[in-house]
Tab-separated table of N, CA, C and O in Angstrom:
chain	number	residue	atom	x	y	z
Q	1	MET	N	-15.220	21.994	-119.656
Q	1	MET	CA	-14.248	23.036	-120.009
Q	1	MET	C	-12.997	22.686	-119.138
Q	1	MET	O	-12.982	22.594	-117.806
Q	2	ASN	N	-11.918	22.747	-119.942
Q	2	ASN	CA	-10.598	22.125	-119.249
Q	2	ASN	C	-10.005	23.737	-118.664
Q	2	ASN	O	-9.957	24.834	-119.204
Q	3	LEU	N	-9.517	23.461	-117.381
Q	3	LEU	CA	-8.915	25.006	-116.793
Q	3	LEU	C	-7.725	25.427	-117.395
Q	3	LEU	O	-7.564	26.604	-117.325
Q	4	LEU	N	-7.140	24.673	-118.241
Q	4	LEU	CA	-6.087	25.350	-119.208
Q	4	LEU	C	-6.504	25.874	-120.383
Q	4	LEU	O	-5.671	26.242	-121.329
Q	5	SER	N	-7.847	26.046	-120.596
Q	5	SER	CA	-8.280	26.817	-122.001
Q	5	SER	C	-8.125	28.197	-121.956
Q	5	SER	O	-8.189	28.781	-120.899
Q	6	GLU	N	-7.551	28.713	-123.221
Q	6	GLU	CA	-7.338	30.147	-123.439
Q	6	GLU	C	-8.835	30.765	-123.602
Q	6	GLU	O	-9.368	30.458	-124.723
Q	7	VAL	N	-8.806	31.817	-123.095
Q	7	VAL	CA	-10.137	32.782	-123.148
Q	7	VAL	C	-9.826	33.761	-124.165
Q	7	VAL	O	-8.958	34.538	-123.965
Q	8	SER	N	-10.730	33.888	-125.410
Q	8	SER	CA	-10.453	34.904	-126.230
Q	8	SER	C	-11.258	35.963	-126.084
Q	8	SER	O	-11.227	37.122	-126.365
Q	9	ASP	N	-12.665	35.934	-125.651
Q	9	ASP	CA	-13.529	36.882	-125.209
Q	9	ASP	C	-14.552	36.483	-124.235
Q	9	ASP	O	-14.554	35.172	-123.985
Q	10	ILE	N	-15.318	37.465	-123.760
Q	10	ILE	CA	-16.430	37.006	-122.781
Q	10	ILE	C	-17.736	37.901	-123.218
Q	10	ILE	O	-17.420	39.021	-123.767
Q	11	SER	N	-18.936	37.661	-122.481
Q	11	SER	CA	-20.025	38.463	-122.818
Q	11	SER	C	-20.610	38.603	-121.383
Q	11	SER	O	-20.352	37.770	-120.544
Q	12	LEU	N	-21.076	39.822	-121.110
Q	12	LEU	CA	-21.725	40.051	-119.846
Q	12	LEU	C	-23.046	38.957	-119.592
Q	12	LEU	O	-23.391	38.949	-118.451
Q	13	ASP	N	-23.421	38.114	-120.718
Q	13	ASP	CA	-24.485	37.405	-120.529
Q	13	ASP	C	-24.134	35.900	-120.017
Q	13	ASP	O	-24.893	35.119	-119.926
Q	14	GLY	N	-22.800	35.780	-119.969
Q	14	GLY	CA	-22.251	34.640	-119.458
Q	14	GLY	C	-21.723	33.665	-120.510
Q	14	GLY	O	-21.261	32.640	-120.269
Q	15	ASP	N	-21.487	34.250	-121.759
Q	15	ASP	CA	-20.745	33.454	-122.766
Q	15	ASP	C	-19.085	33.604	-122.540
Q	15	ASP	O	-18.778	34.662	-122.339
Q	16	ILE	N	-18.707	32.497	-122.636
Q	16	ILE	CA	-17.019	32.421	-122.710
Q	16	ILE	C	-16.621	31.828	-123.849
Q	16	ILE	O	-17.041	30.830	-124.540
Q	17	PHE	N	-15.868	32.701	-124.593
Q	17	PHE	CA	-15.419	32.259	-126.265
Q	17	PHE	C	-14.053	31.757	-125.985
Q	17	PHE	O	-13.033	32.442	-125.534
Q	18	LEU	N	-13.740	30.613	-126.391
Q	18	LEU	CA	-12.365	30.017	-126.209
Q	18	LEU	C	-11.674	30.183	-127.444
Q	18	LEU	O	-12.115	30.213	-128.608
Q	19	ALA	N	-10.187	30.043	-127.174
Q	19	ALA	CA	-9.378	30.301	-128.351
Q	19	ALA	C	-9.581	29.274	-129.569
Q	19	ALA	O	-9.145	29.575	-130.768
Q	20	ASP	N	-10.111	28.071	-128.984
Q	20	ASP	CA	-10.002	26.959	-130.167
Q	20	ASP	C	-11.266	27.009	-130.936
Q	20	ASP	O	-11.656	26.152	-131.517
Q	21	GLY	N	-12.373	27.944	-130.637
Q	21	GLY	CA	-13.399	28.230	-131.319
Q	21	GLY	C	-14.671	27.522	-130.611
Q	21	GLY	O	-15.853	27.845	-130.764
Q	22	ARG	N	-14.506	26.897	-129.285
Q	22	ARG	CA	-15.698	26.613	-128.315
Q	22	ARG	C	-16.029	27.816	-127.841
Q	22	ARG	O	-15.582	28.721	-127.555
Q	23	LYS	N	-17.481	27.495	-127.436
Q	23	LYS	CA	-18.277	28.596	-126.558
Q	23	LYS	C	-18.855	27.801	-125.493
Q	23	LYS	O	-19.498	26.908	-125.570
Q	24	VAL	N	-18.748	28.372	-124.206
Q	24	VAL	CA	-19.400	27.923	-123.137
Q	24	VAL	C	-20.073	28.962	-122.444
Q	24	VAL	O	-19.853	30.031	-122.303
Q	25	ARG	N	-21.107	28.593	-121.977
Q	25	ARG	CA	-22.123	29.574	-120.853
Q	25	ARG	C	-22.153	29.162	-119.568
Q	25	ARG	O	-22.269	27.942	-119.210
Q	26	LYS	N	-21.865	30.241	-118.527
Q	26	LYS	CA	-21.673	29.922	-117.112
Q	26	LYS	C	-22.510	31.170	-116.397
Q	26	LYS	O	-22.880	31.965	-117.017
Q	27	ASP	N	-22.887	30.969	-115.396
Q	27	ASP	CA	-23.672	31.627	-114.651
Q	27	ASP	C	-22.977	33.012	-114.187
Q	27	ASP	O	-23.367	34.010	-113.948
Q	28	VAL	N	-21.789	32.492	-113.776
Q	28	VAL	CA	-20.750	33.610	-113.110
Q	28	VAL	C	-19.657	33.521	-113.829
Q	28	VAL	O	-18.994	32.284	-114.028
Q	29	ILE	N	-18.757	34.702	-114.099
Q	29	ILE	CA	-17.512	34.686	-114.734
Q	29	ILE	C	-16.619	35.645	-113.714
Q	29	ILE	O	-17.041	36.760	-113.562
Q	30	ILE	N	-15.488	34.746	-113.258
Q	30	ILE	CA	-14.768	35.500	-112.446
Q	30	ILE	C	-13.647	36.137	-113.313
Q	30	ILE	O	-12.854	35.164	-113.828
Q	31	ILE	N	-13.210	37.286	-113.457
Q	31	ILE	CA	-12.104	37.720	-114.359
Q	31	ILE	C	-10.783	38.058	-113.353
Q	31	ILE	O	-11.112	38.842	-112.299
Q	32	ALA	N	-10.231	37.170	-113.325
Q	32	ALA	CA	-8.688	37.151	-112.391
Q	32	ALA	C	-7.450	37.164	-113.196
Q	32	ALA	O	-6.669	36.403	-112.856
Q	33	ASP	N	-7.510	37.861	-114.364
Q	33	ASP	CA	-6.200	37.826	-115.097
Q	33	ASP	C	-5.190	39.204	-114.851
Q	33	ASP	O	-4.701	39.268	-115.703
Q	34	GLY	N	-5.324	39.662	-113.673
Q	34	GLY	CA	-4.294	40.781	-113.310
Q	34	GLY	C	-4.868	42.190	-113.839
Q	34	GLY	O	-5.698	42.454	-114.349
Q	35	ILE	N	-3.650	43.101	-113.221
Q	35	ILE	CA	-3.803	44.526	-113.571
Q	35	ILE	C	-3.918	44.839	-115.211
Q	35	ILE	O	-4.615	45.886	-115.278
Q	36	ARG	N	-3.533	43.964	-115.870
Q	36	ARG	CA	-3.420	44.166	-117.440
Q	36	ARG	C	-4.505	43.466	-118.119
Q	36	ARG	O	-4.472	43.206	-119.161
Q	37	THR	N	-5.842	43.309	-117.478
Q	37	THR	CA	-6.633	42.416	-117.821
Q	37	THR	C	-7.099	42.843	-119.301
Q	37	THR	O	-7.169	44.050	-119.450
Q	38	ARG	N	-7.411	42.006	-120.114
Q	38	ARG	CA	-8.099	42.179	-121.537
Q	38	ARG	C	-9.560	42.606	-121.409
Q	38	ARG	O	-10.356	43.096	-122.274
Q	39	PHE	N	-10.302	42.289	-120.381
Q	39	PHE	CA	-11.658	42.409	-120.235
Q	39	PHE	C	-12.373	43.515	-119.308
Q	39	PHE	O	-13.686	43.248	-119.201
Q	40	ALA	N	-11.784	44.162	-118.972
Q	40	ALA	CA	-11.979	45.246	-117.902
Q	40	ALA	C	-12.997	46.240	-118.997
Q	40	ALA	O	-13.932	46.707	-118.265
Q	41	SER	N	-12.823	46.266	-119.982
Q	41	SER	CA	-13.654	47.187	-120.971
Q	41	SER	C	-15.189	46.504	-120.949
Q	41	SER	O	-15.853	47.246	-121.505
Q	42	LYS	N	-15.096	45.190	-120.959
Q	42	LYS	CA	-16.396	44.557	-120.668
Q	42	LYS	C	-17.377	44.919	-119.526
Q	42	LYS	O	-18.593	45.272	-119.908
Q	43	ILE	N	-16.647	45.916	-118.540
Q	43	ILE	CA	-17.265	46.196	-117.478
Q	43	ILE	C	-17.499	47.454	-117.360
Q	43	ILE	O	-18.443	48.054	-116.711
Q	44	VAL	N	-16.425	48.374	-117.579
Q	44	VAL	CA	-16.550	49.842	-117.501
Q	44	VAL	C	-16.280	50.438	-118.820
Q	44	VAL	O	-16.094	49.699	-119.821
Q	45	GLU	N	-16.887	51.543	-118.953
Q	45	GLU	CA	-16.850	52.294	-120.148
Q	45	GLU	C	-15.472	52.664	-120.734
Q	45	GLU	O	-15.368	52.510	-121.860
Q	46	SER	N	-14.633	53.003	-119.958
Q	46	SER	CA	-13.313	53.553	-120.201
Q	46	SER	C	-12.366	53.026	-119.350
Q	46	SER	O	-12.554	53.060	-118.228
Q	47	THR	N	-11.154	52.329	-120.102
Q	47	THR	CA	-10.381	51.847	-119.138
Q	47	THR	C	-8.945	52.668	-119.064
Q	47	THR	O	-7.917	52.659	-118.602
Q	48	GLU	N	-9.329	54.079	-119.693
Q	48	GLU	CA	-8.161	55.127	-119.864
Q	48	GLU	C	-7.644	55.279	-118.424
Q	48	GLU	O	-6.202	55.292	-118.252
Q	49	ASN	N	-8.478	55.741	-117.490
Q	49	ASN	CA	-7.762	55.881	-116.119
Q	49	ASN	C	-7.803	54.792	-115.229
Q	49	ASN	O	-7.779	54.833	-113.921
Q	50	LEU	N	-8.141	53.475	-115.719
Q	50	LEU	CA	-8.211	52.517	-114.906
Q	50	LEU	C	-6.606	52.013	-114.527
Q	50	LEU	O	-6.179	51.401	-115.373
Q	51	ARG	N	-6.286	52.249	-113.295
Q	51	ARG	CA	-5.101	51.924	-112.765
Q	51	ARG	C	-5.051	51.465	-111.407
Q	51	ARG	O	-5.702	51.772	-110.614
Q	52	ALA	N	-4.146	50.532	-111.126
Q	52	ALA	CA	-4.120	49.820	-109.633
Q	52	ALA	C	-3.458	50.806	-108.880
Q	52	ALA	O	-2.481	51.729	-109.251
Q	53	MET	N	-3.951	50.909	-107.749
Q	53	MET	CA	-3.341	51.709	-106.711
Q	53	MET	C	-2.772	51.127	-105.396
Q	53	MET	O	-3.156	50.009	-105.100
Q	54	ALA	N	-1.460	51.538	-105.265
Q	54	ALA	CA	-0.963	50.997	-104.284
Q	54	ALA	C	-1.646	51.079	-102.936
Q	54	ALA	O	-2.207	52.088	-102.668
Q	55	THR	N	-1.649	49.996	-102.180
Q	55	THR	CA	-2.502	50.089	-100.937
Q	55	THR	C	-1.485	50.031	-99.697
Q	55	THR	O	-2.106	50.283	-98.627
Q	56	GLY	N	-0.250	49.984	-99.665
Q	56	GLY	CA	0.637	50.060	-98.644
Q	56	GLY	C	0.645	48.643	-97.903
Q	56	GLY	O	1.565	48.475	-96.801
Q	57	THR	N	0.133	47.673	-98.451
Q	57	THR	CA	0.196	46.420	-98.064
Q	57	THR	C	0.868	45.259	-99.502
Q	57	THR	O	0.467	45.693	-100.406
Q	58	VAL	N	1.739	44.431	-99.211
Q	58	VAL	CA	2.137	43.410	-100.144
Q	58	VAL	C	1.918	42.242	-99.578
Q	58	VAL	O	1.704	41.914	-98.475
Q	59	CYS	N	1.422	41.184	-100.592
Q	59	CYS	CA	1.369	39.889	-100.313
Q	59	CYS	C	2.287	38.871	-101.002
Q	59	CYS	O	2.419	39.019	-102.174
Q	60	TYR	N	2.816	38.198	-100.213
Q	60	TYR	CA	3.477	37.075	-100.630
Q	60	TYR	C	2.978	35.862	-100.702
Q	60	TYR	O	2.522	35.279	-99.738
Q	61	ARG	N	2.795	35.106	-101.895
Q	61	ARG	CA	1.626	33.978	-101.950
Q	61	ARG	C	2.682	32.946	-102.450
Q	61	ARG	O	3.390	33.048	-103.186
Q	62	PHE	N	2.281	31.712	-101.674
Q	62	PHE	CA	2.957	30.340	-102.120
Q	62	PHE	C	2.064	29.204	-102.073
Q	62	PHE	O	1.041	29.091	-101.158
Q	63	LEU	N	2.424	28.174	-102.744
Q	63	LEU	CA	1.727	27.092	-102.836
Q	63	LEU	C	2.471	25.737	-102.023
Q	63	LEU	O	3.723	25.880	-102.652
Q	64	VAL	N	2.023	25.029	-101.230
Q	64	VAL	CA	2.665	23.802	-100.802
Q	64	VAL	C	1.849	22.522	-100.606
Q	64	VAL	O	0.710	22.680	-100.360
Q	65	PRO	N	2.404	21.382	-101.372
Q	65	PRO	CA	1.801	20.386	-101.552
Q	65	PRO	C	1.331	19.935	-100.062
Q	65	PRO	O	1.965	19.737	-99.227
Q	66	THR	N	-0.017	19.283	-100.039
Q	66	THR	CA	-0.456	19.095	-98.885
Q	66	THR	C	0.435	17.685	-98.028
Q	66	THR	O	0.512	17.765	-96.923
Q	67	ASP	N	0.638	16.840	-98.937
Q	67	ASP	CA	1.325	15.802	-98.617
Q	67	ASP	C	2.649	16.155	-97.929
Q	67	ASP	O	3.091	15.367	-96.762
Q	68	LYS	N	3.304	17.301	-98.183
Q	68	LYS	CA	4.501	17.626	-97.665
Q	68	LYS	C	4.304	18.021	-96.147
Q	68	LYS	O	5.083	18.047	-95.422
Q	69	LEU	N	3.097	18.826	-96.128
Q	69	LEU	CA	2.952	19.346	-94.666
Q	69	LEU	C	2.509	18.319	-93.752
Q	69	LEU	O	2.813	18.265	-92.576
Q	70	LEU	N	1.977	17.078	-94.344
Q	70	LEU	CA	1.431	16.193	-93.412
Q	70	LEU	C	2.529	15.162	-92.920
Q	70	LEU	O	2.813	14.676	-91.935
Q	71	LYS	N	3.771	15.337	-93.892
Q	71	LYS	CA	4.679	14.272	-93.720
Q	71	LYS	C	5.845	15.144	-92.762
Q	71	LYS	O	6.505	14.221	-92.000
Q	72	ASP	N	5.815	16.423	-92.604
Q	72	ASP	CA	6.899	17.061	-92.067
Q	72	ASP	C	6.366	17.324	-90.470
Q	72	ASP	O	5.121	17.870	-90.181
Q	73	PRO	N	7.020	16.735	-89.425
Q	73	PRO	CA	6.369	16.659	-87.988
Q	73	PRO	C	6.301	18.234	-87.273
Q	73	PRO	O	5.490	18.598	-86.525
Q	74	ARG	N	6.946	19.125	-88.216
Q	74	ARG	CA	6.881	20.537	-87.629
Q	74	ARG	C	5.577	21.267	-88.196
Q	74	ARG	O	5.214	22.239	-87.584
Q	75	THR	N	4.848	20.743	-89.102
Q	75	THR	CA	3.806	21.250	-89.519
Q	75	THR	C	2.329	20.361	-89.460
Q	75	THR	O	1.299	20.731	-89.495
Q	76	ARG	N	2.775	18.808	-89.380
Q	76	ARG	CA	1.559	18.027	-89.109
Q	76	ARG	C	0.469	18.166	-88.411
Q	76	ARG	O	-0.647	18.392	-88.204
Q	77	HIS	N	1.010	18.740	-86.898
Q	77	HIS	CA	0.228	18.992	-85.730
Q	77	HIS	C	-0.739	20.077	-86.051
Q	77	HIS	O	-1.765	20.272	-85.240
Q	78	ILE	N	-0.406	21.026	-87.066
Q	78	ILE	CA	-1.267	22.324	-87.248
Q	78	ILE	C	-2.043	22.098	-88.321
Q	78	ILE	O	-2.956	22.885	-88.625
Q	79	PHE	N	-1.999	21.154	-89.101
Q	79	PHE	CA	-2.902	20.824	-90.118
Q	79	PHE	C	-3.806	19.753	-90.013
Q	79	PHE	O	-3.610	18.620	-89.757
Q	80	ASP	N	-5.110	19.991	-89.952
Q	80	ASP	CA	-6.179	19.265	-89.921
Q	80	ASP	C	-6.765	18.813	-91.348
Q	80	ASP	O	-7.340	19.650	-91.905
Q	81	VAL	N	-6.542	17.818	-91.448
Q	81	VAL	CA	-7.033	17.166	-92.922
Q	81	VAL	C	-8.822	17.331	-93.215
Q	81	VAL	O	-9.303	17.598	-94.205
Q	82	GLU	N	-9.318	17.243	-92.083
Q	82	GLU	CA	-10.952	17.150	-92.224
Q	82	GLU	C	-11.278	18.579	-92.264
Q	82	GLU	O	-12.665	18.745	-92.526
Q	83	LYS	N	-10.580	19.668	-91.903
Q	83	LYS	CA	-10.941	20.929	-91.993
Q	83	LYS	C	-10.845	21.615	-93.045
Q	83	LYS	O	-9.931	21.585	-93.699
Q	84	HIS	N	-12.087	22.266	-93.658
Q	84	HIS	CA	-11.981	22.797	-95.046
Q	84	HIS	C	-12.519	24.394	-94.604
Q	84	HIS	O	-13.398	24.613	-93.877
Q	85	GLY	N	-11.706	24.986	-95.400
Q	85	GLY	CA	-12.062	26.695	-95.545
Q	85	GLY	C	-10.793	27.484	-95.553
Q	85	GLY	O	-9.933	27.100	-95.684
Q	86	ILE	N	-10.800	28.740	-94.616
Q	86	ILE	CA	-9.776	29.580	-94.630
Q	86	ILE	C	-9.502	29.663	-93.502
Q	86	ILE	O	-10.188	29.957	-92.515
Q	87	SER	N	-8.201	29.625	-93.119
Q	87	SER	CA	-7.665	29.748	-91.885
Q	87	SER	C	-6.681	31.313	-91.987
Q	87	SER	O	-6.067	31.735	-92.690
Q	88	ILE	N	-7.235	32.159	-91.016
Q	88	ILE	CA	-6.247	33.426	-90.721
Q	88	ILE	C	-5.726	33.482	-89.411
Q	88	ILE	O	-6.161	33.397	-88.722
Q	89	ALA	N	-4.212	33.729	-89.630
Q	89	ALA	CA	-3.556	33.781	-88.279
Q	89	ALA	C	-2.875	35.085	-88.248
Q	89	ALA	O	-2.023	35.472	-89.096
Q	90	PRO	N	-3.132	35.878	-87.395
Q	90	PRO	CA	-2.616	37.102	-87.211
Q	90	PRO	C	-1.142	36.904	-86.652
Q	90	PRO	O	-0.986	36.128	-85.842
Q	91	THR	N	-0.137	37.491	-87.167
Q	91	THR	CA	1.305	37.269	-86.815
Q	91	THR	C	1.730	38.517	-86.182
Q	91	THR	O	2.808	38.641	-85.922
Q	92	GLY	N	0.985	39.648	-86.254
Q	92	GLY	CA	1.481	40.885	-85.521
Q	92	GLY	C	0.357	41.857	-85.878
Q	92	GLY	O	-0.570	41.672	-86.410
Q	93	TRP	N	0.482	42.911	-85.543
Q	93	TRP	CA	-0.539	44.246	-85.486
Q	93	TRP	C	-0.723	44.275	-87.176
Q	93	TRP	O	-2.024	44.263	-87.403
Q	94	ASP	N	0.150	44.241	-88.029
Q	94	ASP	CA	-0.342	44.667	-89.289
Q	94	ASP	C	0.560	43.495	-90.274
Q	94	ASP	O	0.768	43.602	-91.198
Q	95	HIS	N	0.415	42.274	-89.730
Q	95	HIS	CA	1.076	41.018	-90.447
Q	95	HIS	C	-0.216	39.972	-90.258
Q	95	HIS	O	-0.924	39.889	-89.133
Q	96	ARG	N	-0.528	39.235	-91.576
Q	96	ARG	CA	-1.292	38.287	-91.079
Q	96	ARG	C	-1.216	37.101	-92.384
Q	96	ARG	O	-0.848	37.623	-93.496
Q	97	LEU	N	-1.490	35.877	-91.888
Q	97	LEU	CA	-1.310	34.689	-93.015
Q	97	LEU	C	-2.321	34.340	-93.274
Q	97	LEU	O	-3.301	33.885	-92.151
Q	98	VAL	N	-3.004	34.212	-94.602
Q	98	VAL	CA	-4.303	33.326	-94.860
Q	98	VAL	C	-3.639	32.031	-95.580
Q	98	VAL	O	-2.904	32.095	-96.583
Q	99	TRP	N	-4.515	31.022	-95.152
Q	99	TRP	CA	-4.257	29.802	-95.270
Q	99	TRP	C	-5.408	28.952	-96.023
Q	99	TRP	O	-6.364	29.037	-95.067
Q	100	TYR	N	-5.450	28.430	-97.207
Q	100	TYR	CA	-6.753	27.847	-97.480
Q	100	TYR	C	-6.059	26.469	-98.374
Q	100	TYR	O	-5.293	26.775	-99.311
Q	101	PRO	N	-7.005	25.501	-98.433
Q	101	PRO	CA	-6.817	24.390	-99.549
Q	101	PRO	C	-7.282	24.862	-100.911
Q	101	PRO	O	-8.070	25.444	-101.073
Q	102	CYS	N	-6.622	24.266	-101.878
Q	102	CYS	CA	-6.964	24.371	-103.376
Q	102	CYS	C	-6.597	22.931	-104.137
Q	102	CYS	O	-6.127	22.042	-103.555
Q	103	ARG	N	-7.005	22.982	-105.123
Q	103	ARG	CA	-6.851	21.768	-105.999
Q	103	ARG	C	-7.599	20.669	-105.423
Q	103	ARG	O	-6.806	19.502	-105.023
Q	104	GLY	N	-8.636	20.740	-104.861
Q	104	GLY	CA	-9.209	19.374	-104.037
Q	104	GLY	C	-8.598	19.037	-102.647
Q	104	GLY	O	-8.583	17.889	-102.349
Q	105	GLY	N	-7.736	20.156	-102.298
Q	105	GLY	CA	-6.849	19.631	-101.126
Q	105	GLY	C	-5.529	19.189	-101.238
Q	105	GLY	O	-4.757	18.949	-100.271
Q	106	ASP	N	-5.224	18.995	-102.619
Q	106	ASP	CA	-3.867	18.588	-102.714
Q	106	ASP	C	-2.842	19.684	-102.562
Q	106	ASP	O	-1.573	19.210	-102.321
Q	107	LEU	N	-3.351	20.818	-102.816
Q	107	LEU	CA	-2.395	21.989	-102.369
Q	107	LEU	C	-2.909	22.659	-101.333
Q	107	LEU	O	-4.163	23.225	-101.117
Q	108	GLN	N	-1.945	23.404	-100.624
Q	108	GLN	CA	-2.477	24.654	-99.573
Q	108	GLN	C	-1.906	26.025	-100.269
Q	108	GLN	O	-0.645	26.171	-100.623
Q	109	ASN	N	-2.597	27.069	-100.319
Q	109	ASN	CA	-2.449	28.224	-100.612
Q	109	ASN	C	-2.117	29.094	-99.473
Q	109	ASN	O	-3.030	29.016	-98.567
Q	110	PHE	N	-0.955	29.614	-99.374
Q	110	PHE	CA	-0.605	30.728	-98.253
Q	110	PHE	C	-0.530	32.212	-98.891
Q	110	PHE	O	0.120	32.086	-100.082
Q	111	GLY	N	-0.961	33.144	-98.273
Q	111	GLY	CA	-0.734	34.473	-98.342
Q	111	GLY	C	-0.482	35.300	-97.298
Q	111	GLY	O	-0.929	35.057	-96.237
Q	112	TYR	N	0.812	35.933	-97.294
Q	112	TYR	CA	1.430	36.332	-96.074
Q	112	TYR	C	1.320	37.994	-96.451
Q	112	TYR	O	1.930	38.410	-97.258
Q	113	PHE	N	0.586	38.575	-95.773
Q	113	PHE	CA	0.484	39.982	-95.784
Q	113	PHE	C	1.239	41.008	-94.990
Q	113	PHE	O	1.006	40.713	-93.816
Q	114	ILE	N	1.942	41.740	-95.404
Q	114	ILE	CA	2.560	42.756	-94.729
Q	114	ILE	C	2.735	44.195	-95.232
Q	114	ILE	O	2.582	44.306	-96.346
Q	115	PRO	N	3.156	45.053	-94.387
Q	115	PRO	CA	3.258	46.335	-94.954
Q	115	PRO	C	4.322	46.629	-95.924
Q	115	PRO	O	5.448	45.944	-95.796
Q	116	ASP	N	3.883	47.191	-96.951
Q	116	ASP	CA	4.906	47.666	-97.934
Q	116	ASP	C	5.709	48.961	-97.762
Q	116	ASP	O	5.103	49.891	-97.635
Q	117	GLU	N	7.090	48.517	-97.313
Q	117	GLU	CA	7.877	49.685	-96.935
Q	117	GLU	C	8.740	50.113	-97.692
Q	117	GLU	O	9.624	51.018	-97.511
Q	118	LEU	N	8.487	49.873	-99.058
Q	118	LEU	CA	9.257	50.346	-100.299
Q	118	LEU	C	8.960	51.821	-100.190
Q	118	LEU	O	8.048	52.153	-100.678
Q	119	GLN	N	10.030	52.640	-100.242
Q	119	GLN	CA	9.611	53.952	-100.443
Q	119	GLN	C	10.037	54.568	-101.950
Q	119	GLN	O	11.406	54.346	-102.291
Q	120	GLY	N	9.180	55.192	-102.507
Q	120	GLY	CA	9.453	55.668	-103.761
Q	120	GLY	C	9.633	54.795	-104.907
Q	120	GLY	O	9.892	55.148	-106.273
Q	121	TYR	N	9.109	53.588	-104.484
Q	121	TYR	CA	9.085	52.783	-105.708
Q	121	TYR	C	7.789	52.735	-106.475
Q	121	TYR	O	6.529	52.970	-106.037
Q	122	GLU	N	7.760	52.655	-107.693
Q	122	GLU	CA	6.466	52.524	-108.627
Q	122	GLU	C	6.620	51.875	-109.950
Q	122	GLU	O	7.427	51.948	-110.664
Q	123	ASP	N	5.815	50.759	-109.618
Q	123	ASP	CA	5.603	49.572	-110.924
Q	123	ASP	C	4.825	50.424	-111.956
Q	123	ASP	O	4.322	51.424	-111.819
Q	124	GLU	N	5.332	49.806	-113.257
Q	124	GLU	CA	4.587	50.564	-114.291
Q	124	GLU	C	3.222	50.597	-114.216
Q	124	GLU	O	2.484	51.021	-114.857
Q	125	GLY	N	2.531	49.594	-113.446
Q	125	GLY	CA	0.978	49.447	-113.247
Q	125	GLY	C	0.506	49.809	-111.920
Q	125	GLY	O	-0.655	49.792	-112.002
Q	126	LEU	N	1.336	50.091	-111.070
Q	126	LEU	CA	0.746	51.055	-109.940
Q	126	LEU	C	0.930	52.418	-109.744
Q	126	LEU	O	2.133	52.952	-110.245
Q	127	SER	N	0.022	53.159	-109.077
Q	127	SER	CA	-0.009	54.497	-108.935
Q	127	SER	C	0.346	54.595	-107.333
Q	127	SER	O	-0.216	53.984	-106.599
Q	128	PRO	N	1.341	55.268	-106.770
Q	128	PRO	CA	1.302	55.262	-105.429
Q	128	PRO	C	0.170	55.945	-104.742
Q	128	PRO	O	-0.342	56.812	-105.409
Q	129	ILE	N	0.055	55.815	-103.357
Q	129	ILE	CA	-0.945	56.666	-102.607
Q	129	ILE	C	-0.617	57.824	-102.331
Q	129	ILE	O	0.396	58.159	-102.033
Q	130	PRO	N	-1.513	58.579	-102.776
Q	130	PRO	CA	-1.300	60.161	-102.622
Q	130	PRO	C	-1.237	60.223	-101.239
Q	130	PRO	O	-1.880	60.166	-100.070
Q	131	HIS	N	-0.254	61.013	-100.477
Q	131	HIS	CA	-0.011	61.624	-99.218
Q	131	HIS	C	-0.907	62.610	-98.785
Q	131	HIS	O	-0.892	63.608	-99.586
Q	132	ARG	N	-1.589	62.932	-97.664
Q	132	ARG	CA	-2.334	63.865	-97.172
Q	132	ARG	C	-1.440	64.638	-96.179
Q	132	ARG	O	-0.853	64.388	-95.580
């Protein structure tokens, strides 16, 4: 199965139906197509009240090619090619940086989590946290 295959439907039995007509079967299906997922109704009875809630935290995510990190003397010393897994670096009381390799180590994924300090902002898909 090509990673760029468009999924048209799934079953809870592990069947994945692709837009080109193929069907594949897997032990686990991870649905990660965002807040407006087409597949939530496969798991919950009603999606009418299914909304994301603001958490008070925002994540800025970015990818960096591993070779760029290795070539730059400012980052080479903190990057261990042999080490695989997740690195979490606290940068403050309520800030943290999560870093892990992807695409077989060709890319490094970074997620920088910080407090969401936007007041009164409401995206069409998010409900603000109720204040108590």
